[in-house]
Amino acid sequence: MTELPLTSLTRVRRGARHQRTDRAALYDVLDGALSGTLAVVRDDRPIALPVGIARDDDSVLFHGSTGSDFFRRIADGAPVCLTVTHLLGLKYARSLFDSSMRYRCAVVHGTAAAVGAAEKEDALSRLSEHLMPGREADVRPMTAREIAATMVLRLPLDQASVKDNVGSLAEVDGDGEDRTVWAGMLPLRTVAGDPVTAPQTVSGTPVPESVRRAAARIAALGTA
């Protein structure tokens, strides 16, 4: 497993001790996420949108409408920044200045390319399997029109950084703070609620196993 290169884009400057440079740490952050925030500069203004993501080997896939100016600009070569964050807790220190958050995050810089027609359906299946595992087998196949209306983009993981401050402490010995003030950590996690059946669904239709597997997977990711 290769190390992540340290460049002017990927070197962490604040809290550098929390930077992880092993590629496995990057994969762990991306594989444990369902979405990220994708940013691009459009007409001299920053634009950031949430996107569903799935890692495919050493790249990240995301998709959008072929009619979207945002995604067309990216496909035309506009530099992008993708940020993925797992918020794991709130760190309550004995002062507001030292209070913080516990998290793991990845930032990926680069230029994305549109996936070609021959690979697009497989790429969409990859996204579907990551976001809704097993769902593809439950529903009808995608139509040619639906595939044509969807743009899939691939962002290489050549310029990426990972920051993981899970080991940071809420307090340190000898800091002079009042020990009668409570300090500690409020853990946070993502959970899936009970499935809600659409009202148009035929009465008595069971919730498919793929939905239950997705809920269990999200629960497992939320405790990572």
PDB file of C-alpha atoms in Angstrom:
ATOM      1  CA  MET A   1       0.000   0.000   0.000  1.00  0.00           C
ATOM      2  CA  THR A   2       1.645   3.247  -1.132  1.00  0.00           C
ATOM      3  CA  GLU A   3       1.890   6.409   0.907  1.00  0.00           C
ATOM      4  CA  LEU A   4      -0.124   9.499  -0.029  1.00  0.00           C
ATOM      5  CA  PRO A   5       2.163  12.157  -1.527  1.00  0.00           C
ATOM      6  CA  LEU A   6       2.663  15.347   0.448  1.00  0.00           C
ATOM      7  CA  THR A   7       2.262  18.380  -1.804  1.00  0.00           C
ATOM      8  CA  SER A   8       1.307  22.024  -1.439  1.00  0.00           C
ATOM      9  CA  LEU A   9      -2.321  20.900  -1.777  1.00  0.00           C
ATOM     10  CA  THR A  10      -2.260  17.898   0.533  1.00  0.00           C
ATOM     11  CA  ARG A  11       0.039  18.850   3.394  1.00  0.00           C
ATOM     12  CA  VAL A  12      -1.918  19.577   6.593  1.00  0.00           C
ATOM     13  CA  ARG A  13      -0.651  22.745   8.228  1.00  0.00           C
ATOM     14  CA  ARG A  14      -2.878  23.110  11.290  1.00  0.00           C
ATOM     15  CA  GLY A  15      -2.854  20.093  13.569  1.00  0.00           C
ATOM     16  CA  ALA A  16      -0.305  18.386  11.327  1.00  0.00           C
ATOM     17  CA  ARG A  17       0.211  15.627  13.908  1.00  0.00           C
ATOM     18  CA  HIS A  18      -3.242  14.316  13.016  1.00  0.00           C
ATOM     19  CA  GLN A  19      -2.441  13.844   9.320  1.00  0.00           C
ATOM     20  CA  ARG A  20      -2.455  10.264   8.037  1.00  0.00           C
ATOM     21  CA  THR A  21      -0.388   9.526   4.948  1.00  0.00           C
ATOM     22  CA  ASP A  22      -1.203   5.845   4.454  1.00  0.00           C
ATOM     23  CA  ARG A  23      -3.538   5.161   1.561  1.00  0.00           C
ATOM     24  CA  ALA A  24      -5.481   2.656   3.656  1.00  0.00           C
ATOM     25  CA  ALA A  25      -6.645   5.518   5.886  1.00  0.00           C
ATOM     26  CA  LEU A  26      -7.945   7.377   2.818  1.00  0.00           C
ATOM     27  CA  TYR A  27      -9.805   4.309   1.591  1.00  0.00           C
ATOM     28  CA  ASP A  28     -11.299   3.806   5.056  1.00  0.00           C
ATOM     29  CA  VAL A  29     -12.723   7.342   5.146  1.00  0.00           C
ATOM     30  CA  LEU A  30     -14.152   7.102   1.628  1.00  0.00           C
ATOM     31  CA  ASP A  31     -15.543   3.575   1.947  1.00  0.00           C
ATOM     32  CA  GLY A  32     -17.310   4.514   5.167  1.00  0.00           C
ATOM     33  CA  ALA A  33     -19.118   7.482   3.580  1.00  0.00           C
ATOM     34  CA  LEU A  34     -22.233   7.711   1.445  1.00  0.00           C
ATOM     35  CA  SER A  35     -21.728  11.315   0.404  1.00  0.00           C
ATOM     36  CA  GLY A  36     -19.252  14.147   0.186  1.00  0.00           C
ATOM     37  CA  THR A  37     -19.158  17.843  -0.660  1.00  0.00           C
ATOM     38  CA  LEU A  38     -17.900  18.689  -4.142  1.00  0.00           C
ATOM     39  CA  ALA A  39     -16.615  22.216  -4.752  1.00  0.00           C
ATOM     40  CA  VAL A  40     -15.676  24.069  -7.922  1.00  0.00           C
ATOM     41  CA  VAL A  41     -15.146  27.707  -8.904  1.00  0.00           C
ATOM     42  CA  ARG A  42     -17.795  28.931 -11.336  1.00  0.00           C
ATOM     43  CA  ASP A  43     -17.746  32.476 -12.703  1.00  0.00           C
ATOM     44  CA  ASP A  44     -15.207  33.503 -10.037  1.00  0.00           C
ATOM     45  CA  ARG A  45     -17.404  32.216  -7.215  1.00  0.00           C
ATOM     46  CA  PRO A  46     -17.031  28.997  -5.198  1.00  0.00           C
ATOM     47  CA  ILE A  47     -19.896  26.524  -5.574  1.00  0.00           C
ATOM     48  CA  ALA A  48     -20.194  23.446  -3.346  1.00  0.00           C
ATOM     49  CA  LEU A  49     -22.808  20.705  -3.626  1.00  0.00           C
ATOM     50  CA  PRO A  50     -23.397  17.395  -1.837  1.00  0.00           C
ATOM     51  CA  VAL A  51     -22.915  14.287  -3.999  1.00  0.00           C
ATOM     52  CA  GLY A  52     -23.276  10.574  -3.459  1.00  0.00           C
ATOM     53  CA  ILE A  53     -19.932   8.836  -3.812  1.00  0.00           C
ATOM     54  CA  ALA A  54     -18.402   5.393  -4.213  1.00  0.00           C
ATOM     55  CA  ARG A  55     -14.726   4.499  -4.355  1.00  0.00           C
ATOM     56  CA  ASP A  56     -13.657   2.435  -7.366  1.00  0.00           C
ATOM     57  CA  ASP A  57     -10.105   1.230  -6.761  1.00  0.00           C
ATOM     58  CA  ASP A  58      -7.962   4.404  -6.723  1.00  0.00           C
ATOM     59  CA  SER A  59     -10.658   6.852  -7.800  1.00  0.00           C
ATOM     60  CA  VAL A  60     -14.013   8.174  -6.611  1.00  0.00           C
ATOM     61  CA  LEU A  61     -17.211   8.020  -8.652  1.00  0.00           C
ATOM     62  CA  PHE A  62     -20.090  10.500  -8.452  1.00  0.00           C
ATOM     63  CA  HIS A  63     -22.941  11.320 -10.791  1.00  0.00           C
ATOM     64  CA  GLY A  64     -25.402  13.999 -11.826  1.00  0.00           C
ATOM     65  CA  SER A  65     -27.580  15.135 -14.693  1.00  0.00           C
ATOM     66  CA  THR A  66     -26.070  15.681 -18.135  1.00  0.00           C
ATOM     67  CA  GLY A  67     -28.109  18.898 -18.150  1.00  0.00           C
ATOM     68  CA  SER A  68     -26.335  20.292 -15.088  1.00  0.00           C
ATOM     69  CA  ASP A  69     -23.995  23.204 -15.750  1.00  0.00           C
ATOM     70  CA  PHE A  70     -22.157  22.296 -12.534  1.00  0.00           C
ATOM     71  CA  PHE A  71     -21.321  18.787 -13.733  1.00  0.00           C
ATOM     72  CA  ARG A  72     -20.670  19.831 -17.336  1.00  0.00           C
ATOM     73  CA  ARG A  73     -18.021  22.304 -16.155  1.00  0.00           C
ATOM     74  CA  ILE A  74     -16.376  19.583 -14.114  1.00  0.00           C
ATOM     75  CA  ALA A  75     -16.425  17.208 -17.089  1.00  0.00           C
ATOM     76  CA  ASP A  76     -14.803  19.958 -19.169  1.00  0.00           C
ATOM     77  CA  GLY A  77     -11.829  20.000 -16.806  1.00  0.00           C
ATOM     78  CA  ALA A  78     -12.591  22.496 -14.038  1.00  0.00           C
ATOM     79  CA  PRO A  79     -10.460  21.670 -10.952  1.00  0.00           C
ATOM     80  CA  VAL A  80     -12.493  20.288  -8.068  1.00  0.00           C
ATOM     81  CA  CYS A  81     -12.158  19.639  -4.365  1.00  0.00           C
ATOM     82  CA  LEU A  82     -14.054  16.783  -2.735  1.00  0.00           C
ATOM     83  CA  THR A  83     -14.391  16.740   1.066  1.00  0.00           C
ATOM     84  CA  VAL A  84     -15.663  13.765   3.083  1.00  0.00           C
ATOM     85  CA  THR A  85     -16.118  14.105   6.854  1.00  0.00           C
ATOM     86  CA  HIS A  86     -17.106  11.675   9.605  1.00  0.00           C
ATOM     87  CA  LEU A  87     -18.116  13.694  12.671  1.00  0.00           C
ATOM     88  CA  LEU A  88     -17.555  11.326  15.604  1.00  0.00           C
ATOM     89  CA  GLY A  89     -18.075  13.512  18.637  1.00  0.00           C
ATOM     90  CA  LEU A  90     -18.052  16.882  20.354  1.00  0.00           C
ATOM     91  CA  LYS A  91     -15.029  17.492  22.587  1.00  0.00           C
ATOM     92  CA  TYR A  92     -16.007  19.417  25.739  1.00  0.00           C
ATOM     93  CA  ALA A  93     -12.914  21.020  27.195  1.00  0.00           C
ATOM     94  CA  ARG A  94     -12.829  23.264  30.272  1.00  0.00           C
ATOM     95  CA  SER A  95     -12.761  26.358  28.059  1.00  0.00           C
ATOM     96  CA  LEU A  96     -14.554  27.232  24.834  1.00  0.00           C
ATOM     97  CA  PHE A  97     -11.185  27.930  23.202  1.00  0.00           C
ATOM     98  CA  ASP A  98     -10.031  24.337  23.705  1.00  0.00           C
ATOM     99  CA  SER A  99     -13.398  22.730  22.927  1.00  0.00           C
ATOM    100  CA  SER A 100     -13.526  21.071  19.526  1.00  0.00           C
ATOM    101  CA  MET A 101     -14.869  18.173  17.474  1.00  0.00           C
ATOM    102  CA  ARG A 102     -13.619  14.647  16.993  1.00  0.00           C
ATOM    103  CA  TYR A 103     -13.578  13.629  13.342  1.00  0.00           C
ATOM    104  CA  ARG A 104     -11.962  11.833  10.446  1.00  0.00           C
ATOM    105  CA  CYS A 105     -11.916  13.554   7.071  1.00  0.00           C
ATOM    106  CA  ALA A 106     -10.433  13.331   3.597  1.00  0.00           C
ATOM    107  CA  VAL A 107      -9.872  16.089   1.053  1.00  0.00           C
ATOM    108  CA  VAL A 108      -9.269  15.189  -2.583  1.00  0.00           C
ATOM    109  CA  HIS A 109      -8.032  17.675  -5.191  1.00  0.00           C
ATOM    110  CA  GLY A 110      -7.958  17.009  -8.898  1.00  0.00           C
ATOM    111  CA  THR A 111      -9.663  17.029 -12.244  1.00  0.00           C
ATOM    112  CA  ALA A 112     -12.532  14.615 -12.860  1.00  0.00           C
ATOM    113  CA  ALA A 113     -13.298  12.954 -16.177  1.00  0.00           C
ATOM    114  CA  ALA A 114     -16.631  11.742 -17.502  1.00  0.00           C
ATOM    115  CA  VAL A 115     -16.943   7.966 -17.628  1.00  0.00           C
ATOM    116  CA  GLY A 116     -17.356   6.743 -21.205  1.00  0.00           C
ATOM    117  CA  ALA A 117     -20.548   5.211 -22.553  1.00  0.00           C
ATOM    118  CA  ALA A 118     -19.101   1.686 -22.505  1.00  0.00           C
ATOM    119  CA  GLU A 119     -18.340   1.904 -18.772  1.00  0.00           C
ATOM    120  CA  LYS A 120     -21.202   4.092 -17.599  1.00  0.00           C
ATOM    121  CA  GLU A 121     -23.698   1.372 -16.690  1.00  0.00           C
ATOM    122  CA  ASP A 122     -21.081  -0.534 -14.685  1.00  0.00           C
ATOM    123  CA  ALA A 123     -20.088   2.690 -12.907  1.00  0.00           C
ATOM    124  CA  LEU A 124     -23.723   3.402 -12.020  1.00  0.00           C
ATOM    125  CA  SER A 125     -24.043  -0.136 -10.677  1.00  0.00           C
ATOM    126  CA  ARG A 126     -20.959   0.467  -8.558  1.00  0.00           C
ATOM    127  CA  LEU A 127     -22.498   3.622  -7.123  1.00  0.00           C
ATOM    128  CA  SER A 128     -25.808   1.864  -6.491  1.00  0.00           C
ATOM    129  CA  GLU A 129     -24.148  -1.064  -4.747  1.00  0.00           C
ATOM    130  CA  HIS A 130     -22.262   1.247  -2.408  1.00  0.00           C
ATOM    131  CA  LEU A 131     -25.221   3.508  -1.602  1.00  0.00           C
ATOM    132  CA  MET A 132     -28.015   0.890  -1.648  1.00  0.00           C
ATOM    133  CA  PRO A 133     -26.386  -2.564  -1.595  1.00  0.00           C
ATOM    134  CA  GLY A 134     -28.468  -5.238  -3.320  1.00  0.00           C
ATOM    135  CA  ARG A 135     -31.114  -2.810  -4.553  1.00  0.00           C
ATOM    136  CA  GLU A 136     -30.298  -3.271  -8.220  1.00  0.00           C
ATOM    137  CA  ALA A 137     -31.664  -6.830  -8.065  1.00  0.00           C
ATOM    138  CA  ASP A 138     -34.994  -5.587  -6.664  1.00  0.00           C
ATOM    139  CA  VAL A 139     -35.891  -3.107  -9.409  1.00  0.00           C
ATOM    140  CA  ARG A 140     -36.200  -2.941 -13.177  1.00  0.00           C
ATOM    141  CA  PRO A 141     -33.057  -2.370 -15.273  1.00  0.00           C
ATOM    142  CA  MET A 142     -32.081   1.182 -16.169  1.00  0.00           C
ATOM    143  CA  THR A 143     -33.340   2.290 -19.565  1.00  0.00           C
ATOM    144  CA  ALA A 144     -31.053   3.573 -22.305  1.00  0.00           C
ATOM    145  CA  ARG A 145     -32.667   6.997 -21.936  1.00  0.00           C
ATOM    146  CA  GLU A 146     -31.968   7.086 -18.182  1.00  0.00           C
ATOM    147  CA  ILE A 147     -28.353   6.102 -18.697  1.00  0.00           C
ATOM    148  CA  ALA A 148     -27.927   8.720 -21.428  1.00  0.00           C
ATOM    149  CA  ALA A 149     -29.394  11.417 -19.148  1.00  0.00           C
ATOM    150  CA  THR A 150     -26.904  10.630 -16.375  1.00  0.00           C
ATOM    151  CA  MET A 151     -23.303  11.817 -16.229  1.00  0.00           C
ATOM    152  CA  VAL A 152     -20.850   9.753 -14.204  1.00  0.00           C
ATOM    153  CA  LEU A 153     -17.554  11.357 -13.265  1.00  0.00           C
ATOM    154  CA  ARG A 154     -14.365   9.762 -11.989  1.00  0.00           C
ATOM    155  CA  LEU A 155     -11.961  11.673  -9.736  1.00  0.00           C
ATOM    156  CA  PRO A 156      -8.508  10.100  -9.258  1.00  0.00           C
ATOM    157  CA  LEU A 157      -7.057   9.871  -5.765  1.00  0.00           C
ATOM    158  CA  ASP A 158      -3.664  11.249  -6.766  1.00  0.00           C
ATOM    159  CA  GLN A 159      -3.856  14.399  -4.593  1.00  0.00           C
ATOM    160  CA  ALA A 160      -5.524  13.558  -1.293  1.00  0.00           C
ATOM    161  CA  SER A 161      -5.029  14.216   2.398  1.00  0.00           C
ATOM    162  CA  VAL A 162      -6.484  12.556   5.481  1.00  0.00           C
ATOM    163  CA  LYS A 163      -6.837  14.071   8.946  1.00  0.00           C
ATOM    164  CA  ASP A 164      -7.842  11.927  11.911  1.00  0.00           C
ATOM    165  CA  ASN A 165      -7.942  13.497  15.366  1.00  0.00           C
ATOM    166  CA  VAL A 166      -9.732  10.609  17.080  1.00  0.00           C
ATOM    167  CA  GLY A 167      -6.843  10.337  19.520  1.00  0.00           C
ATOM    168  CA  SER A 168      -7.078  13.981  20.635  1.00  0.00           C
ATOM    169  CA  LEU A 169      -7.885  14.561  24.303  1.00  0.00           C
ATOM    170  CA  ALA A 170     -10.461  16.789  25.970  1.00  0.00           C
ATOM    171  CA  GLU A 171      -7.876  17.865  28.549  1.00  0.00           C
ATOM    172  CA  VAL A 172      -4.220  17.485  29.445  1.00  0.00           C
ATOM    173  CA  ASP A 173      -2.560  17.283  32.847  1.00  0.00           C
ATOM    174  CA  GLY A 174      -1.176  20.483  34.283  1.00  0.00           C
ATOM    175  CA  ASP A 175      -3.144  22.890  32.085  1.00  0.00           C
ATOM    176  CA  GLY A 176      -4.244  24.976  35.082  1.00  0.00           C
ATOM    177  CA  GLU A 177      -7.967  24.644  34.326  1.00  0.00           C
ATOM    178  CA  ASP A 178     -10.654  24.252  37.005  1.00  0.00           C
ATOM    179  CA  ARG A 179     -11.225  20.511  37.477  1.00  0.00           C
ATOM    180  CA  THR A 180     -14.694  21.081  38.977  1.00  0.00           C
ATOM    181  CA  VAL A 181     -15.907  22.023  35.449  1.00  0.00           C
ATOM    182  CA  TRP A 182     -17.056  18.934  33.523  1.00  0.00           C
ATOM    183  CA  ALA A 183     -14.915  17.938  30.545  1.00  0.00           C
ATOM    184  CA  GLY A 184     -15.238  14.966  28.239  1.00  0.00           C
ATOM    185  CA  MET A 185     -16.606  13.694  24.955  1.00  0.00           C
ATOM    186  CA  LEU A 186     -20.133  13.494  23.534  1.00  0.00           C
ATOM    187  CA  PRO A 187     -19.966  10.656  20.980  1.00  0.00           C
ATOM    188  CA  LEU A 188     -21.991  11.056  17.769  1.00  0.00           C
ATOM    189  CA  ARG A 189     -23.017   8.407  15.272  1.00  0.00           C
ATOM    190  CA  THR A 190     -25.210   7.967  12.210  1.00  0.00           C
ATOM    191  CA  VAL A 191     -28.246   5.702  12.516  1.00  0.00           C
ATOM    192  CA  ALA A 192     -30.919   4.472  10.116  1.00  0.00           C
ATOM    193  CA  GLY A 193     -34.550   4.696  11.181  1.00  0.00           C
ATOM    194  CA  ASP A 194     -37.308   2.209  10.422  1.00  0.00           C
ATOM    195  CA  PRO A 195     -38.155   1.962   6.696  1.00  0.00           C
ATOM    196  CA  VAL A 196     -41.174   4.064   5.658  1.00  0.00           C
ATOM    197  CA  THR A 197     -43.211   2.511   2.840  1.00  0.00           C
ATOM    198  CA  ALA A 198     -44.376   4.859   0.084  1.00  0.00           C
ATOM    199  CA  PRO A 199     -48.188   5.277   0.165  1.00  0.00           C
ATOM    200  CA  GLN A 200     -48.539   4.190  -3.484  1.00  0.00           C
ATOM    201  CA  THR A 201     -46.978   0.792  -2.733  1.00  0.00           C
ATOM    202  CA  VAL A 202     -49.402  -2.135  -2.758  1.00  0.00           C
ATOM    203  CA  SER A 203     -50.552  -2.873   0.772  1.00  0.00           C
ATOM    204  CA  GLY A 204     -48.676  -5.758   2.358  1.00  0.00           C
ATOM    205  CA  THR A 205     -45.604  -5.466   0.149  1.00  0.00           C
ATOM    206  CA  PRO A 206     -42.722  -6.518   2.405  1.00  0.00           C
ATOM    207  CA  VAL A 207     -39.671  -4.342   2.923  1.00  0.00           C
ATOM    208  CA  PRO A 208     -36.946  -6.024   0.839  1.00  0.00           C
ATOM    209  CA  GLU A 209     -33.927  -7.553   2.498  1.00  0.00           C
ATOM    210  CA  SER A 210     -31.675  -5.096   0.639  1.00  0.00           C
ATOM    211  CA  VAL A 211     -33.183  -2.194   2.634  1.00  0.00           C
ATOM    212  CA  ARG A 212     -32.653  -4.011   5.916  1.00  0.00           C
ATOM    213  CA  ARG A 213     -29.063  -4.814   4.936  1.00  0.00           C
ATOM    214  CA  ALA A 214     -28.502  -1.138   4.128  1.00  0.00           C
ATOM    215  CA  ALA A 215     -29.819  -0.122   7.544  1.00  0.00           C
ATOM    216  CA  ALA A 216     -27.523  -2.604   9.261  1.00  0.00           C
ATOM    217  CA  ARG A 217     -24.546  -1.390   7.224  1.00  0.00           C
ATOM    218  CA  ILE A 218     -25.233   2.251   8.113  1.00  0.00           C
ATOM    219  CA  ALA A 219     -25.483   1.304  11.775  1.00  0.00           C
ATOM    220  CA  ALA A 220     -22.113  -0.457  11.532  1.00  0.00           C
ATOM    221  CA  LEU A 221     -20.523   2.537   9.792  1.00  0.00           C
ATOM    222  CA  GLY A 222     -21.932   4.863  12.433  1.00  0.00           C
ATOM    223  CA  THR A 223     -20.023   3.073  15.173  1.00  0.00           C
ATOM    224  CA  ALA A 224     -16.687   3.073  13.331  1.00  0.00           C
TER     225      ALA A 224
END
